[in-house]
């Protein structure tokens, strides 16, 4: 009985997704990632230089 109720659902309501929206979302993600990576490299370099100067 239960399978019959599930089998009757034949239509799905999909929202329209534009390619421009997908590309814009991916671009925002890439820009955020590159900003994060840039700052992570800068902070790592500063910490390593600080260790070199003050500890060594």
PDB file of N, CA and C in Angstrom:
ATOM      1  N   UNK A   1       0.821  -1.195   0.000  1.00  0.00           N
ATOM      2  CA  UNK A   1       0.000   0.000   0.000  1.00  0.00           C
ATOM      3  C   UNK A   1       0.869   1.265   0.000  1.00  0.00           C
ATOM      4  N   UNK A   2       1.897   1.219   0.806  1.00  0.00           N
ATOM      5  CA  UNK A   2       2.721   2.406   0.949  1.00  0.00           C
ATOM      6  C   UNK A   2       3.453   2.748  -0.346  1.00  0.00           C
ATOM      7  N   UNK A   3       3.923   1.737  -1.090  1.00  0.00           N
ATOM      8  CA  UNK A   3       4.620   1.987  -2.347  1.00  0.00           C
ATOM      9  C   UNK A   3       3.702   2.645  -3.373  1.00  0.00           C
ATOM     10  N   UNK A   4       2.436   2.311  -3.347  1.00  0.00           N
ATOM     11  CA  UNK A   4       1.479   2.877  -4.300  1.00  0.00           C
ATOM     12  C   UNK A   4       1.315   4.374  -4.073  1.00  0.00           C
ATOM     13  N   UNK A   5       1.327   4.802  -2.834  1.00  0.00           N
ATOM     14  CA  UNK A   5       1.184   6.228  -2.540  1.00  0.00           C
ATOM     15  C   UNK A   5       2.410   7.001  -3.007  1.00  0.00           C
ATOM     16  N   UNK A   6       3.588   6.418  -2.848  1.00  0.00           N
ATOM     17  CA  UNK A   6       4.816   7.077  -3.281  1.00  0.00           C
ATOM     18  C   UNK A   6       4.893   7.097  -4.805  1.00  0.00           C
ATOM     19  N   UNK A   7       4.461   6.053  -5.452  1.00  0.00           N
ATOM     20  CA  UNK A   7       4.535   5.960  -6.907  1.00  0.00           C
ATOM     21  C   UNK A   7       3.621   6.965  -7.591  1.00  0.00           C
ATOM     22  N   UNK A   8       2.599   7.456  -6.931  1.00  0.00           N
ATOM     23  CA  UNK A   8       1.675   8.396  -7.557  1.00  0.00           C
ATOM     24  C   UNK A   8       2.243   9.802  -7.656  1.00  0.00           C
ATOM     25  N   UNK A   9       3.298  10.102  -6.937  1.00  0.00           N
ATOM     26  CA  UNK A   9       3.882  11.450  -7.000  1.00  0.00           C
ATOM     27  C   UNK A   9       4.723  11.542  -8.268  1.00  0.00           C
ATOM     28  N   UNK A  10       4.189  12.212  -9.293  1.00  0.00           N
ATOM     29  CA  UNK A  10       4.863  12.258 -10.586  1.00  0.00           C
ATOM     30  C   UNK A  10       5.363  13.640 -10.964  1.00  0.00           C
ATOM     31  N   UNK A  11       4.923  14.680 -10.301  1.00  0.00           N
ATOM     32  CA  UNK A  11       5.358  16.011 -10.699  1.00  0.00           C
ATOM     33  C   UNK A  11       6.185  16.659  -9.584  1.00  0.00           C
ATOM     34  N   UNK A  12       7.166  17.396  -9.995  1.00  0.00           N
ATOM     35  CA  UNK A  12       8.036  18.108  -9.072  1.00  0.00           C
ATOM     36  C   UNK A  12       8.036  19.576  -9.449  1.00  0.00           C
ATOM     37  N   UNK A  13       8.113  20.432  -8.458  1.00  0.00           N
ATOM     38  CA  UNK A  13       8.125  21.867  -8.709  1.00  0.00           C
ATOM     39  C   UNK A  13       9.557  22.370  -8.590  1.00  0.00           C
ATOM     40  N   UNK A  14      10.218  22.567  -9.730  1.00  0.00           N
ATOM     41  CA  UNK A  14      11.591  23.050  -9.746  1.00  0.00           C
ATOM     42  C   UNK A  14      11.595  24.558  -9.949  1.00  0.00           C
ATOM     43  N   UNK A  15      12.459  25.240  -9.235  1.00  0.00           N
ATOM     44  CA  UNK A  15      12.589  26.674  -9.454  1.00  0.00           C
ATOM     45  C   UNK A  15      13.577  26.906 -10.596  1.00  0.00           C
ATOM     46  N   UNK A  16      13.349  27.945 -11.330  1.00  0.00           N
ATOM     47  CA  UNK A  16      14.224  28.255 -12.461  1.00  0.00           C
ATOM     48  C   UNK A  16      15.551  28.790 -11.938  1.00  0.00           C
ATOM     49  N   UNK A  17      16.628  28.205 -12.414  1.00  0.00           N
ATOM     50  CA  UNK A  17      17.963  28.644 -12.024  1.00  0.00           C
ATOM     51  C   UNK A  17      18.676  29.097 -13.283  1.00  0.00           C
ATOM     52  N   UNK A  18      19.106  30.327 -13.271  1.00  0.00           N
ATOM     53  CA  UNK A  18      19.796  30.883 -14.426  1.00  0.00           C
ATOM     54  C   UNK A  18      21.280  30.561 -14.350  1.00  0.00           C
ATOM     55  N   UNK A  19      21.901  30.403 -15.493  1.00  0.00           N
ATOM     56  CA  UNK A  19      23.339  30.151 -15.539  1.00  0.00           C
ATOM     57  C   UNK A  19      24.105  31.339 -14.960  1.00  0.00           C
ATOM     58  N   UNK A  20      23.574  32.551 -15.163  1.00  0.00           N
ATOM     59  CA  UNK A  20      24.240  33.747 -14.617  1.00  0.00           C
ATOM     60  C   UNK A  20      24.293  33.688 -13.099  1.00  0.00           C
ATOM     61  N   UNK A  21      23.224  33.182 -12.475  1.00  0.00           N
ATOM     62  CA  UNK A  21      23.204  33.063 -11.014  1.00  0.00           C
ATOM     63  C   UNK A  21      24.236  32.061 -10.528  1.00  0.00           C
ATOM     64  N   UNK A  22      24.357  30.958 -11.229  1.00  0.00           N
ATOM     65  CA  UNK A  22      25.323  29.937 -10.846  1.00  0.00           C
ATOM     66  C   UNK A  22      26.742  30.476 -10.995  1.00  0.00           C
ATOM     67  N   UNK A  23      27.018  31.133 -12.100  1.00  0.00           N
ATOM     68  CA  UNK A  23      28.355  31.689 -12.339  1.00  0.00           C
ATOM     69  C   UNK A  23      28.670  32.764 -11.311  1.00  0.00           C
ATOM     70  N   UNK A  24      27.710  33.625 -10.995  1.00  0.00           N
ATOM     71  CA  UNK A  24      27.937  34.674  -9.999  1.00  0.00           C
ATOM     72  C   UNK A  24      28.213  34.071  -8.624  1.00  0.00           C
ATOM     73  N   UNK A  25      27.502  33.012  -8.275  1.00  0.00           N
ATOM     74  CA  UNK A  25      27.721  32.345  -6.995  1.00  0.00           C
ATOM     75  C   UNK A  25      29.112  31.724  -6.933  1.00  0.00           C
ATOM     76  N   UNK A  26      29.516  31.066  -7.993  1.00  0.00           N
ATOM     77  CA  UNK A  26      30.855  30.460  -8.031  1.00  0.00           C
ATOM     78  C   UNK A  26      31.940  31.532  -7.982  1.00  0.00           C
ATOM     79  N   UNK A  27      31.701  32.664  -8.668  1.00  0.00           N
ATOM     80  CA  UNK A  27      32.688  33.740  -8.669  1.00  0.00           C
ATOM     81  C   UNK A  27      32.840  34.343  -7.279  1.00  0.00           C
ATOM     82  N   UNK A  28      31.717  34.530  -6.561  1.00  0.00           N
ATOM     83  CA  UNK A  28      31.788  35.034  -5.185  1.00  0.00           C
ATOM     84  C   UNK A  28      32.552  34.064  -4.295  1.00  0.00           C
ATOM     85  N   UNK A  29      32.324  32.790  -4.492  1.00  0.00           N
ATOM     86  CA  UNK A  29      33.050  31.782  -3.717  1.00  0.00           C
ATOM     87  C   UNK A  29      34.535  31.814  -4.002  1.00  0.00           C
ATOM     88  N   UNK A  30      34.911  31.973  -5.273  1.00  0.00           N
ATOM     89  CA  UNK A  30      36.320  32.010  -5.656  1.00  0.00           C
ATOM     90  C   UNK A  30      36.991  33.263  -5.100  1.00  0.00           C
ATOM     91  N   UNK A  31      36.311  34.399  -5.176  1.00  0.00           N
ATOM     92  CA  UNK A  31      36.881  35.639  -4.648  1.00  0.00           C
ATOM     93  C   UNK A  31      37.079  35.528  -3.138  1.00  0.00           C
ATOM     94  N   UNK A  32      36.117  34.977  -2.437  1.00  0.00           N
ATOM     95  CA  UNK A  32      36.256  34.783  -0.997  1.00  0.00           C
ATOM     96  C   UNK A  32      37.404  33.848  -0.669  1.00  0.00           C
ATOM     97  N   UNK A  33      37.548  32.774  -1.429  1.00  0.00           N
ATOM     98  CA  UNK A  33      38.625  31.818  -1.196  1.00  0.00           C
ATOM     99  C   UNK A  33      39.986  32.460  -1.423  1.00  0.00           C
ATOM    100  N   UNK A  34      40.131  33.234  -2.505  1.00  0.00           N
ATOM    101  CA  UNK A  34      41.431  33.841  -2.784  1.00  0.00           C
ATOM    102  C   UNK A  34      41.782  34.911  -1.753  1.00  0.00           C
ATOM    103  N   UNK A  35      40.789  35.656  -1.258  1.00  0.00           N
ATOM    104  CA  UNK A  35      41.061  36.625  -0.188  1.00  0.00           C
ATOM    105  C   UNK A  35      41.519  35.906   1.079  1.00  0.00           C
ATOM    106  N   UNK A  36      40.823  34.829   1.435  1.00  0.00           N
ATOM    107  CA  UNK A  36      41.198  34.051   2.607  1.00  0.00           C
ATOM    108  C   UNK A  36      42.614  33.498   2.458  1.00  0.00           C
ATOM    109  N   UNK A  37      42.924  32.943   1.297  1.00  0.00           N
ATOM    110  CA  UNK A  37      44.235  32.356   1.067  1.00  0.00           C
ATOM    111  C   UNK A  37      45.334  33.416   1.122  1.00  0.00           C
ATOM    112  N   UNK A  38      45.080  34.577   0.547  1.00  0.00           N
ATOM    113  CA  UNK A  38      46.058  35.660   0.591  1.00  0.00           C
ATOM    114  C   UNK A  38      46.360  36.062   2.023  1.00  0.00           C
ATOM    115  N   UNK A  39      45.307  36.286   2.822  1.00  0.00           N
ATOM    116  CA  UNK A  39      45.517  36.675   4.221  1.00  0.00           C
ATOM    117  C   UNK A  39      46.163  35.557   5.029  1.00  0.00           C
ATOM    118  N   UNK A  40      45.829  34.324   4.741  1.00  0.00           N
ATOM    119  CA  UNK A  40      46.439  33.199   5.462  1.00  0.00           C
ATOM    120  C   UNK A  40      47.931  33.129   5.179  1.00  0.00           C
ATOM    121  N   UNK A  41      48.334  33.367   3.942  1.00  0.00           N
ATOM    122  CA  UNK A  41      49.757  33.354   3.597  1.00  0.00           C
ATOM    123  C   UNK A  41      50.476  34.514   4.267  1.00  0.00           C
ATOM    124  N   UNK A  42      49.867  35.697   4.250  1.00  0.00           N
ATOM    125  CA  UNK A  42      50.484  36.872   4.882  1.00  0.00           C
ATOM    126  C   UNK A  42      50.664  36.647   6.379  1.00  0.00           C
ATOM    127  N   UNK A  43      49.629  36.165   7.044  1.00  0.00           N
ATOM    128  CA  UNK A  43      49.705  35.937   8.493  1.00  0.00           C
ATOM    129  C   UNK A  43      50.747  34.867   8.815  1.00  0.00           C
ATOM    130  N   UNK A  44      50.810  33.811   8.016  1.00  0.00           N
ATOM    131  CA  UNK A  44      51.808  32.765   8.238  1.00  0.00           C
ATOM    132  C   UNK A  44      53.219  33.322   8.080  1.00  0.00           C
ATOM    133  N   UNK A  45      53.434  34.144   7.063  1.00  0.00           N
ATOM    134  CA  UNK A  45      54.754  34.737   6.849  1.00  0.00           C
ATOM    135  C   UNK A  45      55.139  35.657   8.011  1.00  0.00           C
ATOM    136  N   UNK A  46      54.184  36.447   8.502  1.00  0.00           N
ATOM    137  CA  UNK A  46      54.464  37.349   9.629  1.00  0.00           C
ATOM    138  C   UNK A  46      54.802  36.552  10.883  1.00  0.00           C
ATOM    139  N   UNK A  47      54.056  35.499  11.154  1.00  0.00           N
ATOM    140  CA  UNK A  47      54.325  34.666  12.335  1.00  0.00           C
ATOM    141  C   UNK A  47      55.694  34.010  12.216  1.00  0.00           C
ATOM    142  N   UNK A  48      56.027  33.483  11.050  1.00  0.00           N
ATOM    143  CA  UNK A  48      57.329  32.844  10.869  1.00  0.00           C
ATOM    144  C   UNK A  48      58.470  33.845  10.981  1.00  0.00           C
ATOM    145  N   UNK A  49      58.296  35.028  10.422  1.00  0.00           N
ATOM    146  CA  UNK A  49      59.324  36.062  10.566  1.00  0.00           C
ATOM    147  C   UNK A  49      59.465  36.498  12.013  1.00  0.00           C
ATOM    148  N   UNK A  50      58.349  36.625  12.721  1.00  0.00           N
ATOM    149  CA  UNK A  50      58.405  36.962  14.143  1.00  0.00           C
ATOM    150  C   UNK A  50      59.137  35.904  14.953  1.00  0.00           C
ATOM    151  N   UNK A  51      58.870  34.646  14.652  1.00  0.00           N
ATOM    152  CA  UNK A  51      59.588  33.573  15.326  1.00  0.00           C
ATOM    153  C   UNK A  51      61.078  33.623  15.017  1.00  0.00           C
ATOM    154  N   UNK A  52      61.428  33.898  13.781  1.00  0.00           N
ATOM    155  CA  UNK A  52      62.831  33.980  13.380  1.00  0.00           C
ATOM    156  C   UNK A  52      63.546  35.108  14.115  1.00  0.00           C
ATOM    157  N   UNK A  53      62.878  36.245  14.236  1.00  0.00           N
ATOM    158  CA  UNK A  53      63.513  37.415  14.852  1.00  0.00           C
ATOM    159  C   UNK A  53      63.579  37.261  16.371  1.00  0.00           C
ATOM    160  N   UNK A  54      62.505  36.856  17.021  1.00  0.00           N
ATOM    161  CA  UNK A  54      62.451  36.872  18.477  1.00  0.00           C
ATOM    162  C   UNK A  54      62.901  35.574  19.148  1.00  0.00           C
ATOM    163  N   UNK A  55      62.842  34.472  18.458  1.00  0.00           N
ATOM    164  CA  UNK A  55      63.187  33.201  19.093  1.00  0.00           C
ATOM    165  C   UNK A  55      64.601  32.761  18.706  1.00  0.00           C
ATOM    166  N   UNK A  56      64.977  32.981  17.467  1.00  0.00           N
ATOM    167  CA  UNK A  56      66.273  32.491  16.997  1.00  0.00           C
ATOM    168  C   UNK A  56      67.401  33.362  17.382  1.00  0.00           C
TER     169      UNK A  56
END
